[in-house]
Short mmCIF file of C-alpha atoms and ligand atoms in Angstrom, two decimals:
data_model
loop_
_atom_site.label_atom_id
_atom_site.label_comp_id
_atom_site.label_asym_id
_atom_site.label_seq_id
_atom_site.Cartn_x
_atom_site.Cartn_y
_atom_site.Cartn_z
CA UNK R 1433 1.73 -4.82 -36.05
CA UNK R 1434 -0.33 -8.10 -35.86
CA UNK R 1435 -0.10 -10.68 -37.51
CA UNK R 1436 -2.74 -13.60 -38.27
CA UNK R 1437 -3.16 -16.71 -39.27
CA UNK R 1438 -2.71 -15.96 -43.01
CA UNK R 1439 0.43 -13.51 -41.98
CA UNK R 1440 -1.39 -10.53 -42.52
CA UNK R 1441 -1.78 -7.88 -40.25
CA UNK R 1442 -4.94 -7.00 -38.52
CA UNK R 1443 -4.83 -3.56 -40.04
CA UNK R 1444 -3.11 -4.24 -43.40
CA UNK R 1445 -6.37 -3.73 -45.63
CA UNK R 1446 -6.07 -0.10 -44.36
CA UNK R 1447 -2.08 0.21 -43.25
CA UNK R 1448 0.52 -0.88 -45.78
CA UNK R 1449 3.56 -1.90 -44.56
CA UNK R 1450 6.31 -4.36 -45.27
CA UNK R 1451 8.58 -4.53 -41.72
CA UNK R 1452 7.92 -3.16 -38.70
CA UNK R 1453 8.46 0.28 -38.40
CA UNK R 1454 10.75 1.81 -34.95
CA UNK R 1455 7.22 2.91 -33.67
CA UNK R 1456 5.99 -0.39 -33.79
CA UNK R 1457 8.66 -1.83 -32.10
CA UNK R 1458 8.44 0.85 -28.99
CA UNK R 1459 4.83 1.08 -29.36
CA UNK R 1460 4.36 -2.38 -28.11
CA UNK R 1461 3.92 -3.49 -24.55
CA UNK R 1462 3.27 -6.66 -24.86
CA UNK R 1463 6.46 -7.21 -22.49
CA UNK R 1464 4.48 -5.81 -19.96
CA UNK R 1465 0.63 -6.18 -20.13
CA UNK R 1466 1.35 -9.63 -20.88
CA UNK R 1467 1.09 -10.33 -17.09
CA UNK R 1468 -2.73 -9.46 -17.93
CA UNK R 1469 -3.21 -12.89 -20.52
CA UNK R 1470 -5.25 -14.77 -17.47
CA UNK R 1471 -8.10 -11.82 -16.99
CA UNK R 1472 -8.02 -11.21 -20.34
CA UNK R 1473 -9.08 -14.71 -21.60
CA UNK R 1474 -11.41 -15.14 -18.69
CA UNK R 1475 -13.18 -11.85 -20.15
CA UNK R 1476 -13.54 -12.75 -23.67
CA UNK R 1477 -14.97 -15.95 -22.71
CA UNK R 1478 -17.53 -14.21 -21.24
CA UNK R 1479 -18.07 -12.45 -23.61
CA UNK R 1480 -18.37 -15.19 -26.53
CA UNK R 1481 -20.76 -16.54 -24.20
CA UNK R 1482 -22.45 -13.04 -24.07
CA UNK R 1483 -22.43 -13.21 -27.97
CA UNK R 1484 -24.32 -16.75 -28.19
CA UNK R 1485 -26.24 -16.03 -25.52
CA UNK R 1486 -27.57 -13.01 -27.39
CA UNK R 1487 -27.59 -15.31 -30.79
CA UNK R 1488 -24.80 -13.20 -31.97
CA UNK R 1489 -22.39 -16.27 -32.47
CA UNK R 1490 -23.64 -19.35 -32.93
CA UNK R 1491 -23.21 -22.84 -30.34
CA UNK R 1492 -20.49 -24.03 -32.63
CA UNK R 1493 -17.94 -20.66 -32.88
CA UNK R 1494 -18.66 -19.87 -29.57
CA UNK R 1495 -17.17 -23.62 -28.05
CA UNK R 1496 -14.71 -23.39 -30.80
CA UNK R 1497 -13.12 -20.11 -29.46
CA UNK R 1498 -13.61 -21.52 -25.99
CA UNK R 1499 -11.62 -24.05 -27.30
CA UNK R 1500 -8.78 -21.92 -28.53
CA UNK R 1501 -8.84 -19.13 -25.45
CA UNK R 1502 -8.33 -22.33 -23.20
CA UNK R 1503 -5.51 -23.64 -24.87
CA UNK R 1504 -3.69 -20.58 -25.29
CA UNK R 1505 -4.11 -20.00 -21.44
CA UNK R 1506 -2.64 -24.08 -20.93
CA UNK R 1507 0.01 -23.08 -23.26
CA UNK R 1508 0.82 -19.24 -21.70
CA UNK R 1509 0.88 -21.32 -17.88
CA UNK R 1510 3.44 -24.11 -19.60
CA UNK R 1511 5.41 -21.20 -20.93
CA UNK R 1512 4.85 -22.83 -24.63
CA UNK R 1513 3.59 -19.78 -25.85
CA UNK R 1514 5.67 -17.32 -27.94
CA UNK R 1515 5.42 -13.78 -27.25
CA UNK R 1516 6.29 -11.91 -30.36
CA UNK R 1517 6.82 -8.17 -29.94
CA UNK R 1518 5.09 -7.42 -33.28
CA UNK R 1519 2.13 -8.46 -31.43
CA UNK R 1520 1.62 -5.04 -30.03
CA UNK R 1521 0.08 -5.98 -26.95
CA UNK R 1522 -1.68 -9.29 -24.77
CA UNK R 1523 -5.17 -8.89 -26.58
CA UNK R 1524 -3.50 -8.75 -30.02
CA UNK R 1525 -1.28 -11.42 -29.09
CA UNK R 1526 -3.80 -13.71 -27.92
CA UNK R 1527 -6.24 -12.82 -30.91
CA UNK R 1528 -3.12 -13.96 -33.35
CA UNK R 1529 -2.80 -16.84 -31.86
CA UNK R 1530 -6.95 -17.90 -31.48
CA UNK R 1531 -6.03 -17.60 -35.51
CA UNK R 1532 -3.18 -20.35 -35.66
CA UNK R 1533 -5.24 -22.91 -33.24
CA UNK R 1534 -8.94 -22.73 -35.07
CA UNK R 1535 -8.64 -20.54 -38.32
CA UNK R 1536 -10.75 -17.73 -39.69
CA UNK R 1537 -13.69 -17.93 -36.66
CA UNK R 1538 -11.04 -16.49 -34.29
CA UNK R 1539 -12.28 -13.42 -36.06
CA UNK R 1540 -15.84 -13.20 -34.35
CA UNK R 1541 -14.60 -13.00 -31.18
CA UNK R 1542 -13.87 -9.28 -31.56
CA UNK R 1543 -17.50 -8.68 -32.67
CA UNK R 1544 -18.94 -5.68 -30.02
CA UNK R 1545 -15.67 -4.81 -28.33
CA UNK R 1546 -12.85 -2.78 -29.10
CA UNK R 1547 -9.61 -3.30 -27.13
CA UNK R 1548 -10.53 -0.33 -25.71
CA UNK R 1549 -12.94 -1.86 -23.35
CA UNK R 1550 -11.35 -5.13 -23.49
CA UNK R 1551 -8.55 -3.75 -21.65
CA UNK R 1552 -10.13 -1.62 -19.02
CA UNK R 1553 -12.20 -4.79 -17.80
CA UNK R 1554 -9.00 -6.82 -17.99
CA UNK R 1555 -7.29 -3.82 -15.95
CA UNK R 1556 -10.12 -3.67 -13.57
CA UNK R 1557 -9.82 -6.98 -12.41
CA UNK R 1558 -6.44 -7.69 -11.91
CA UNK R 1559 -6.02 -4.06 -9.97
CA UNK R 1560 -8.99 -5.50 -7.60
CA UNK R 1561 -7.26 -9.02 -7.41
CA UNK R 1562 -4.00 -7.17 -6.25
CA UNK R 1563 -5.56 -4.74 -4.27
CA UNK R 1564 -7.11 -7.92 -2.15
CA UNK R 1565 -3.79 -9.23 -2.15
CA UNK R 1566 -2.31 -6.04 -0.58
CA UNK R 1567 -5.17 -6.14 2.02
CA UNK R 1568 -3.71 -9.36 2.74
CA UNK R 1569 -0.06 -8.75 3.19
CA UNK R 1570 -1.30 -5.69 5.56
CA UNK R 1571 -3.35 -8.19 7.43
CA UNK R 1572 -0.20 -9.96 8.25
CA UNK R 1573 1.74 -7.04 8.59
CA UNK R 1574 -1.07 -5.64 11.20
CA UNK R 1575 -0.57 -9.40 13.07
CA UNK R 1576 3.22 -9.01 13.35
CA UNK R 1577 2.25 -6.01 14.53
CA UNK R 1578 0.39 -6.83 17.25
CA UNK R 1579 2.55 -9.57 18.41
CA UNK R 1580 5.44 -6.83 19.04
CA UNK R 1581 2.90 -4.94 21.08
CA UNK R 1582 1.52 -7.85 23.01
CA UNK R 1583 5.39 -7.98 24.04
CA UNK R 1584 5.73 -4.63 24.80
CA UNK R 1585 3.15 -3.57 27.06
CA UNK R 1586 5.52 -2.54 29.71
CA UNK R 1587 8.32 -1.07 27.76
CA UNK R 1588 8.82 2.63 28.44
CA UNK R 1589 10.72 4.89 26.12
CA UNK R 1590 10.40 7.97 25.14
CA UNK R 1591 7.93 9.53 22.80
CA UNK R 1592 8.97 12.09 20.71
CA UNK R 1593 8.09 15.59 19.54
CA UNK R 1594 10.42 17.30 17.15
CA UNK R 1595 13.17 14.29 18.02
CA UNK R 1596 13.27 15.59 21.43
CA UNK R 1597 12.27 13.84 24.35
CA UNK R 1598 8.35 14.83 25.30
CA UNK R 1599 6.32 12.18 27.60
CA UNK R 1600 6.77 8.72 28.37
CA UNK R 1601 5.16 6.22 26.73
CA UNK R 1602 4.51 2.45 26.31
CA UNK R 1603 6.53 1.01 23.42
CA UNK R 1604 3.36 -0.72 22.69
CA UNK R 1605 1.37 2.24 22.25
CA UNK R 1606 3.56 3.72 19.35
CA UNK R 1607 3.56 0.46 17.53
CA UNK R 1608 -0.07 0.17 18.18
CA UNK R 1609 -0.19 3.36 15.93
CA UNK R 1610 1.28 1.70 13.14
CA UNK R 1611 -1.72 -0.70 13.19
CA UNK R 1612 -4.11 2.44 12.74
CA UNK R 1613 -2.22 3.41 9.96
CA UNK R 1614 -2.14 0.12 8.27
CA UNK R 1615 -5.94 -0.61 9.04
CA UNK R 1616 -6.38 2.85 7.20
CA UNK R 1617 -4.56 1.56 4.37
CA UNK R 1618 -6.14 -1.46 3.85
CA UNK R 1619 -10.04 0.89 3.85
CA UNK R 1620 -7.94 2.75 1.07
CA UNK R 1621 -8.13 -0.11 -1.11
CA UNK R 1622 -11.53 -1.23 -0.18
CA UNK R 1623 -12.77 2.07 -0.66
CA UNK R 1624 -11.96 1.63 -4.39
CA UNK R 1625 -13.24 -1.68 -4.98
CA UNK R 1626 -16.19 1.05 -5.88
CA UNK R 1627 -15.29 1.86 -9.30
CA UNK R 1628 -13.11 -1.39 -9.74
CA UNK R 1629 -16.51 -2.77 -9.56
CA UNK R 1630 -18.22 -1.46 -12.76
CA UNK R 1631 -18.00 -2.78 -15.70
CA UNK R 1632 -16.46 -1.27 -18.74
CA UNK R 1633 -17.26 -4.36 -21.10
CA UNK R 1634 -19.36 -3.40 -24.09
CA UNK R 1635 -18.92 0.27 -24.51
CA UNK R 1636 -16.88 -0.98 -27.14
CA UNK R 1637 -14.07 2.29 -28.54
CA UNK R 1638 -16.08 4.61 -27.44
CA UNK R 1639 -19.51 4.60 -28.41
CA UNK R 1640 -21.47 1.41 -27.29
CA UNK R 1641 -22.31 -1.00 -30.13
CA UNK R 1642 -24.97 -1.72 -32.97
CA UNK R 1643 -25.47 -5.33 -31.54
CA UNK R 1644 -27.70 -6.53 -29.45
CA UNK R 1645 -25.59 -7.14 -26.42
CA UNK R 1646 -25.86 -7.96 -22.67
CA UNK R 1647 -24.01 -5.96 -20.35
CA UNK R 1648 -25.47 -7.07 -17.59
CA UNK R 1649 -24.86 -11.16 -18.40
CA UNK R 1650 -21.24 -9.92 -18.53
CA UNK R 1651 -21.40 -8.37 -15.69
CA UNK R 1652 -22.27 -10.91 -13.26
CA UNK R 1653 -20.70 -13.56 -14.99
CA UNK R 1654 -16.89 -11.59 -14.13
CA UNK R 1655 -17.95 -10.81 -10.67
CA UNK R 1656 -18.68 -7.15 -11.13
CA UNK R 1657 -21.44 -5.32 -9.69
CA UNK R 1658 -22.70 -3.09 -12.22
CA UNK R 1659 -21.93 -1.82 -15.73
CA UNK R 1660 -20.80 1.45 -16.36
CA UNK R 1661 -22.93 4.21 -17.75
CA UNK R 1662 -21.50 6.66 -20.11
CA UNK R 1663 -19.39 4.49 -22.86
CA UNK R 1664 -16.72 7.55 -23.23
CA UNK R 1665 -15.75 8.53 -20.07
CA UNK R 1666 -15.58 4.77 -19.53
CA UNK R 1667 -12.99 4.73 -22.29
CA UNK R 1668 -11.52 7.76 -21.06
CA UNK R 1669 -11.53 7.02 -17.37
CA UNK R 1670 -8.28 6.19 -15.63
CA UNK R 1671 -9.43 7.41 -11.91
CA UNK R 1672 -9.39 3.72 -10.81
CA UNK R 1673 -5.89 3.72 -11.69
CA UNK R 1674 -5.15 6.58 -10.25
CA UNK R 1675 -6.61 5.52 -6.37
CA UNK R 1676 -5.14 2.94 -6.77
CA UNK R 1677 -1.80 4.45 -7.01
CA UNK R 1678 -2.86 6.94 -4.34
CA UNK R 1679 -3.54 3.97 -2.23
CA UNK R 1680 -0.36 2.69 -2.68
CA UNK R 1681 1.59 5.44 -2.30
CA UNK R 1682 0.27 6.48 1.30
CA UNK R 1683 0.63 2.87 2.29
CA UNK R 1684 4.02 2.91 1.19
CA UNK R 1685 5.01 6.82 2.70
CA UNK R 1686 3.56 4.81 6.15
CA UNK R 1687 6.27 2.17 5.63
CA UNK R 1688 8.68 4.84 5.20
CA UNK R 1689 7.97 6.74 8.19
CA UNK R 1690 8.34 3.20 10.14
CA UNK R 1691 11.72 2.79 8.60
CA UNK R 1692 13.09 5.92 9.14
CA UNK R 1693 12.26 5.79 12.66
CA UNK R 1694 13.81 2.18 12.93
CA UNK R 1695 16.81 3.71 11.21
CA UNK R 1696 17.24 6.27 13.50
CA UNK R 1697 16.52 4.36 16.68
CA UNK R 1698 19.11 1.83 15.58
CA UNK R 1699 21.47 4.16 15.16
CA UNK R 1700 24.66 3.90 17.06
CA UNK R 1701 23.66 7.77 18.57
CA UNK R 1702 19.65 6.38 19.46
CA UNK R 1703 20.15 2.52 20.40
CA UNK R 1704 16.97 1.92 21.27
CA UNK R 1705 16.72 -0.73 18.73
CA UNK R 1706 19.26 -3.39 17.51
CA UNK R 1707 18.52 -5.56 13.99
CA UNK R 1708 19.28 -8.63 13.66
CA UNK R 1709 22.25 -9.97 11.61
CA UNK R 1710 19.64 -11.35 8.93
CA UNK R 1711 18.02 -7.92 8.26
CA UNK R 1712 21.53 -5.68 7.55
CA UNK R 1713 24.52 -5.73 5.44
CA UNK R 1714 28.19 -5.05 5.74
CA UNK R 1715 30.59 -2.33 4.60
CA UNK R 1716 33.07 -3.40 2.21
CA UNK R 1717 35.83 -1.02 4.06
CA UNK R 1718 34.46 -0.92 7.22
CA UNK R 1719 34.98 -4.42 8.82
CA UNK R 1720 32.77 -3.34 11.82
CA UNK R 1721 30.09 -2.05 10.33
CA UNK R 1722 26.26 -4.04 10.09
CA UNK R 1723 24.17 -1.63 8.33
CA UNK R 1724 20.35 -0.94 8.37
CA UNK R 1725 19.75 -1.22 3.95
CA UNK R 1726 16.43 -3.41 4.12
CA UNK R 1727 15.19 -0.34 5.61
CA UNK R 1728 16.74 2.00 3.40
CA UNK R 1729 15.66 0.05 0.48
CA UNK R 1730 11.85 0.40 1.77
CA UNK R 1731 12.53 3.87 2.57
CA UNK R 1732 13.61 4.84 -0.65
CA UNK R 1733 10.94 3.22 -2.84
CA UNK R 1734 8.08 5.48 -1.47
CA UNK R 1735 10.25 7.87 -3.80
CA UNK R 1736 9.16 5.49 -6.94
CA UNK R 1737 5.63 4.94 -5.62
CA UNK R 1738 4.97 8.96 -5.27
CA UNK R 1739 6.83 9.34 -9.21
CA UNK R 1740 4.50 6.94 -10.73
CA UNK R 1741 1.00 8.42 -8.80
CA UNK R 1742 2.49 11.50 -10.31
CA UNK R 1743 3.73 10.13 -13.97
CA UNK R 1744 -0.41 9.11 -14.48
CA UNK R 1745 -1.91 12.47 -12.67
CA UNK R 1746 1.15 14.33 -15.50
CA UNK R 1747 -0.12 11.90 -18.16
CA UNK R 1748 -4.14 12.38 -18.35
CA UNK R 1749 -3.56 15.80 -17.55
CA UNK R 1750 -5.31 18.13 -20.22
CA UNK R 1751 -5.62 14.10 -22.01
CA UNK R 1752 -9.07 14.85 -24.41
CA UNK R 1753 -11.50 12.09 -24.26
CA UNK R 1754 -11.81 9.37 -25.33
CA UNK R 1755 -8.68 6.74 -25.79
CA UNK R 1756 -5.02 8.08 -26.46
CA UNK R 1757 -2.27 5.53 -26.85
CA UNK R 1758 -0.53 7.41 -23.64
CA UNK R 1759 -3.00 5.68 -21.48
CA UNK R 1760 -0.95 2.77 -22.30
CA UNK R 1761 1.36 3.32 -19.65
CA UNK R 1762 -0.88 3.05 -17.22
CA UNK R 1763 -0.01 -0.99 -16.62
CA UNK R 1764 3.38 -0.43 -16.35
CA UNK R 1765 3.22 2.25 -13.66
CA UNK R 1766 0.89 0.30 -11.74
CA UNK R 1767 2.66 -3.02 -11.71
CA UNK R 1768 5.84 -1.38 -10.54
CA UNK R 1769 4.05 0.27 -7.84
CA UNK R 1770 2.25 -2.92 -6.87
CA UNK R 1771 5.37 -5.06 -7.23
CA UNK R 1772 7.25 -2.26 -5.23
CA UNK R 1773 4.66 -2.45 -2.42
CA UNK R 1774 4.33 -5.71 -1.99
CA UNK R 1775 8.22 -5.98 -1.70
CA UNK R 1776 8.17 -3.56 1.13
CA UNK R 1777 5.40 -4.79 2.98
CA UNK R 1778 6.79 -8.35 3.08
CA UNK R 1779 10.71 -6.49 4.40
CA UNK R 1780 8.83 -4.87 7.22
CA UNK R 1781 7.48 -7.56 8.13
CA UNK R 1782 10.98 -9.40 7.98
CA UNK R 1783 12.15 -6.53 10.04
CA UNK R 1784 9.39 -6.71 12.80
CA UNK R 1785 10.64 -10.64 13.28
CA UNK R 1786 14.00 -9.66 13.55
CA UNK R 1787 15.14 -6.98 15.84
CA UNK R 1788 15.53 -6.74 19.44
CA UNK R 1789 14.00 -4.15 21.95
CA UNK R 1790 16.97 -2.70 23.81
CA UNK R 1791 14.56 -2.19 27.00
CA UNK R 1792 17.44 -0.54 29.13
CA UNK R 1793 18.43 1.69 27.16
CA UNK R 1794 14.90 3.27 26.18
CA UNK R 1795 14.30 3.37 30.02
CA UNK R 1796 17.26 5.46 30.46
CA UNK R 1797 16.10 7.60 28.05
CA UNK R 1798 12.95 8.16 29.41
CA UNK R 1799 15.37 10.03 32.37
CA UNK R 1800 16.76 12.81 30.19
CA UNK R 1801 15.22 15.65 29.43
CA UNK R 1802 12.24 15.49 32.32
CA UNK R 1803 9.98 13.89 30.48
CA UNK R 1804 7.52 13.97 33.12
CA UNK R 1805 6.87 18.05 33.62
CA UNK R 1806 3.51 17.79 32.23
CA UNK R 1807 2.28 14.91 34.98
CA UNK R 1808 3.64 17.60 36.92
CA UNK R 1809 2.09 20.69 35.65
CA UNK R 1810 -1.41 18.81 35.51
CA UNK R 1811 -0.94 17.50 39.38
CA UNK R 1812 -0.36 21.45 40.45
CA UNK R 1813 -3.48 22.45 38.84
CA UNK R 1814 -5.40 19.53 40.44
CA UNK R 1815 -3.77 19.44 43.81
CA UNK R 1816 -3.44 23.57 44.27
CA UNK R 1817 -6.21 24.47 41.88
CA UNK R 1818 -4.34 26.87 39.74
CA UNK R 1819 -4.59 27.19 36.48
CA UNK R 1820 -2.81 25.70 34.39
CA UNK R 1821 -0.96 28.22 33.07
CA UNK R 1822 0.59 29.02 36.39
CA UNK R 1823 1.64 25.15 36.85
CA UNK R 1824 3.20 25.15 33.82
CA UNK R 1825 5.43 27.97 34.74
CA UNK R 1826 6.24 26.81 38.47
CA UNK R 1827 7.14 23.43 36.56
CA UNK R 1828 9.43 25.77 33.96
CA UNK R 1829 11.27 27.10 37.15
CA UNK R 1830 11.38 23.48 38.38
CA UNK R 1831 12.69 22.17 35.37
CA UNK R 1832 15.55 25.30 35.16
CA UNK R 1833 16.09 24.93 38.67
CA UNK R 1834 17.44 20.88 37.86
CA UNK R 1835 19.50 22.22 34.80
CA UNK R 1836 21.35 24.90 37.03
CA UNK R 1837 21.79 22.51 39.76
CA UNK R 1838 22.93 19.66 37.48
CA UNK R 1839 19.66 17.48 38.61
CA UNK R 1840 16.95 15.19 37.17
CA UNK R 1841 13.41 15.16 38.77
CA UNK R 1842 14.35 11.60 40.33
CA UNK R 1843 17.33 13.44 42.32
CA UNK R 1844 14.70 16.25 43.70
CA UNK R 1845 14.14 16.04 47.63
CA UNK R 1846 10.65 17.67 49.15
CA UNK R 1847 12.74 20.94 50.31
CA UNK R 1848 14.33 21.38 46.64
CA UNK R 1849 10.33 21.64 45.38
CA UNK R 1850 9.11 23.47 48.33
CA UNK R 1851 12.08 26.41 47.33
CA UNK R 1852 9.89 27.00 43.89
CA UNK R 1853 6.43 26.10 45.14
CA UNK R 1854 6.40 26.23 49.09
CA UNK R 1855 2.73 24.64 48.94
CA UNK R 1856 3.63 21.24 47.57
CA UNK R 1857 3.99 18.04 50.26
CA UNK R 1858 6.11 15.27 49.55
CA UNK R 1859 3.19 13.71 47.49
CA UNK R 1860 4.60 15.02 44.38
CA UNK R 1861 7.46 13.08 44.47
CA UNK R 1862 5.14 10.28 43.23
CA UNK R 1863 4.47 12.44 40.14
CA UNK R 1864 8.08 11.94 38.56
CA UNK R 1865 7.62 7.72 38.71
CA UNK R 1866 8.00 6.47 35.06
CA UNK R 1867 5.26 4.15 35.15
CA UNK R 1868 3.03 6.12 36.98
CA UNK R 1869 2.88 8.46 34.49
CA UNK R 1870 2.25 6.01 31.62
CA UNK R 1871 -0.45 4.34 33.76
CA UNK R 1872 -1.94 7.78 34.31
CA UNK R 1873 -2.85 8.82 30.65
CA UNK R 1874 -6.44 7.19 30.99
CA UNK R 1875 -8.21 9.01 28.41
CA UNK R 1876 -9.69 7.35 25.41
CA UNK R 1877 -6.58 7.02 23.04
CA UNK R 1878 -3.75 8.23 25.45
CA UNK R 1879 -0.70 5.68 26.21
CA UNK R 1880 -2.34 3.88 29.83
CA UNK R 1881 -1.74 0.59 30.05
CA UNK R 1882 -5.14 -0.16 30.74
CA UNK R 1883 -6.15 1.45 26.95
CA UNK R 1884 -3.40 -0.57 25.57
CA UNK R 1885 -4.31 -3.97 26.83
CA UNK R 1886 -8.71 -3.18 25.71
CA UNK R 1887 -6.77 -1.87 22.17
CA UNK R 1888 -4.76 -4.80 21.92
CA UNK R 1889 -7.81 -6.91 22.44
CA UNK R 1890 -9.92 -5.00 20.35
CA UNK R 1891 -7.33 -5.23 17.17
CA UNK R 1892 -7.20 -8.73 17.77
CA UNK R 1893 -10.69 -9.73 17.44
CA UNK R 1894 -10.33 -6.66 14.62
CA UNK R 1895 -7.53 -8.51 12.38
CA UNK R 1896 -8.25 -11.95 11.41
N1 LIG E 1060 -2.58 -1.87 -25.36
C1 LIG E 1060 -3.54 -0.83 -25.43
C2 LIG E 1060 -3.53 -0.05 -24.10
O1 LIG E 1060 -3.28 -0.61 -23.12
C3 LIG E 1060 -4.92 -1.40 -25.65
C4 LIG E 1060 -5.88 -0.41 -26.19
C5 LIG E 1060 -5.58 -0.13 -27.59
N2 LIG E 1060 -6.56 0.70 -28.18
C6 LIG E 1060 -6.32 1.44 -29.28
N3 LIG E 1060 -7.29 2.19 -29.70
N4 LIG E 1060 -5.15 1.47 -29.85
O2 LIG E 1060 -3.77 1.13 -24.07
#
């Protein structure tokens, strides 16, 4: 229920009423979309302009609302403005108050718009003005990143298929896949700057308007690129909200793949990892413990971010056109999920400045589990020419041959070979060197040094 200047409600030549009823009071969100009271006075002085411009309004009104819109914002900033939940929502609110500060021309400012539009170009902006800011915490994400990998060139562990150990790698490469991920993310949100970018000002509830309006002056003058074209599905149309969420939702289900792995490798069992005292917590029984809950904390929220891409998929779901009052919960799904993201990309990056690469231990992992049979496989097809197939098994037999004789490859003499592959020469022995076999995966993409140092290059020019 609104109120105005007089005390009447908006709607109370049509609606009588005497107190709010319960479905006023839950029917307002002006606790929430209140966060959009900047965009939306920046939009409906636009469009006052729009309306003089067009001789809707005339010179006077128009700098009188001006007026009013700019003291409201001074007085939101100062936190002198009173939210009242009867209000409804931010566009109501700030409507009521135009009324107090300059009197019965508040009222032409909703000439040619309905809040229907009103809101969807408020929405539209700030989702692009926190997508960009996303983009930006990835950007410094991406440069922690890097720094970790600069370090880490020469760190071997082992990478991992299934959890087991498969190949050796460069500790560099796998965080150097992180950045892929993250540079993917950030093209997510670009990629919908598309749709962010038309304009849903003037289609008014749902039908365009009888006045002579200006889309296009409204248009450039809030830095979109183009209006939209069809005033009900633009009413209707929550797909922006929903890439966004998508958007979020895959950057965060990276994040938790990052943390679970962290978890696991700084787990008493991996300890390939160790975190810093300023990224874990204690136990309250177990005096000894330091636990990993920054991570768990990140991990867990990707939970959130998936339930509220699917809370607005379940909510326009069979949703007729044009505007339902269920699309009102659109704001409060996405600000969670932006709030929730942001929170998690600014912990991993805590965590990637505070942890320590336990380079010993991820060596001696590298030696269990013979991590180097493939090297080996592929030097018996080069060296003998057989296919590979046929390496592969002689390197089976190898490989049973060291777990029956209690053996790793590094413990193998010439003679032990020779007994499963008589045609072999001591050069082999070369095969089973750690960094040999990192150094040898040349091709475009694979874990060589060589790719890692052009990559790490590349990124850097890459991520400004
Ligand atoms: N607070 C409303 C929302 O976000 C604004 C649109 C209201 N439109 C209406 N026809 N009741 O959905």
């Amino acid at each position: 229920m609104v109120i105005n200047k007089n005390n009447r409600t908006v709607w109370k030549s049509r609606i009588s009423k005497t107190k709010l009823s319960y479905f006023d009071k839950i029917g307002s969100s002006i606790d929430i979309d209140k966060r959009l009271y900047n965009e939306d006075i920046s939009c409906s002085i636009a469009h006052v302009e729009m309306l003089h411009k067009q001789k809707i309004i005339s010179f006077k009104i128009k700098n009188k609302i001006i007026f009013g819109l700019k003291k409201i914002k001074n007085e939101i900033i100062k936190k002198n403005f009173l939210f009242h939940k009867e209000d409804e929502d931010i566009h109501m609110s700030i409507e009521r108050r135009l009324f107090e500060i300059i009197g019965e021309d508040a009222g032409f400012l909703h000439t040619a718009r309905s809040r229907n539009d009103q809101v969807l170009t408020d929405f539209k902006i700030w989702i692009k003005n926190s997508s960009n800011e996303i983009i930006k915490l990835i950007n410094s994400l991406l440069k922690t990143i890097l720094k970790n990998a600069e370090k880490n060139v020469h760190t071997l562990m082992p990478g991992f298929t299934h959890l087991k150990n498969a190949q050796p790698i460069s500790f560099s490469h796998y965080l150097l896949a992180y950045i892929e991920m993250f540079i993917r993310d950030k093209k997510r949100f670009e990629n919908n700057f598309t749709s962010l970018l038309e304009n849903p000002l003037g289609v008014a509830a749902l039908t365009g308007t009888t006045f002579n309006i200006d889309r296009t002056y409204t248009t450039k003058k809030l830095n979109f690129n183009s209006s939209t074209k069809n005033s009900i599905d633009t009413v209707s149309d929550r797909d922006f909200v929903l890439d966004f969420l998508y958007a979020s939702s895959v950057c965060s289900m990276h994040l938790s793949r990052f943390a679970e792995e962290f978890i696991i490798w700084n787990s008493d069992a991996f300890n390939l990892i160790s975190l810093n005292d300023k990224i874990v917590t204690g136990s309250s029984i177990m005096p000894q413990k330091k636990n990993p809950d920054p991570l768990e904390f990140l991990r867990g929220q990707t939970g959130i971010l998936y339930g509220n891409l699917f809370s607005m998929l379940t909510i326009l779901k069979g949703l007729p056109l044009s505007y339902f009052k269920d699309l009102q919960e659109d704001k409060k799904i996405v600000f969670d999920s932006f709030d929730k993201l942001k929170q998690c990309i600014l912990i991993s990056n805590e965590v990637l400045n505070n942890y320590t690469v336990n380079k010993k231990r991820m060596y001696q992992l590298c030696n269990i589990g013979y991590l180097t049979s493939t090297d080996l496989a592929d030097y018996i097809v080069r060296e003998l020419n057989y296919p590979f197939r046929k390496a592969y098994n002689i390197t089976a037999n190898l490989v049973n041959y060291c777990e029956k004789n209690k053996k790793s490859f590094q413990d193998l003499r010439i003679e032990d070979i020779k007994k499963i592959e008589p045609k072999l020469n001591e050069n082999v022995l070369n095969i089973f060197d750690l960094n040999n076999s990192v150094k040898s995966k040349k091709s475009f993409g694979g874990t060589s040094f060589d790719n890692i140092k052009k990559m790490i290059k590349i990124y850097k020019k890459e991520i400004k």
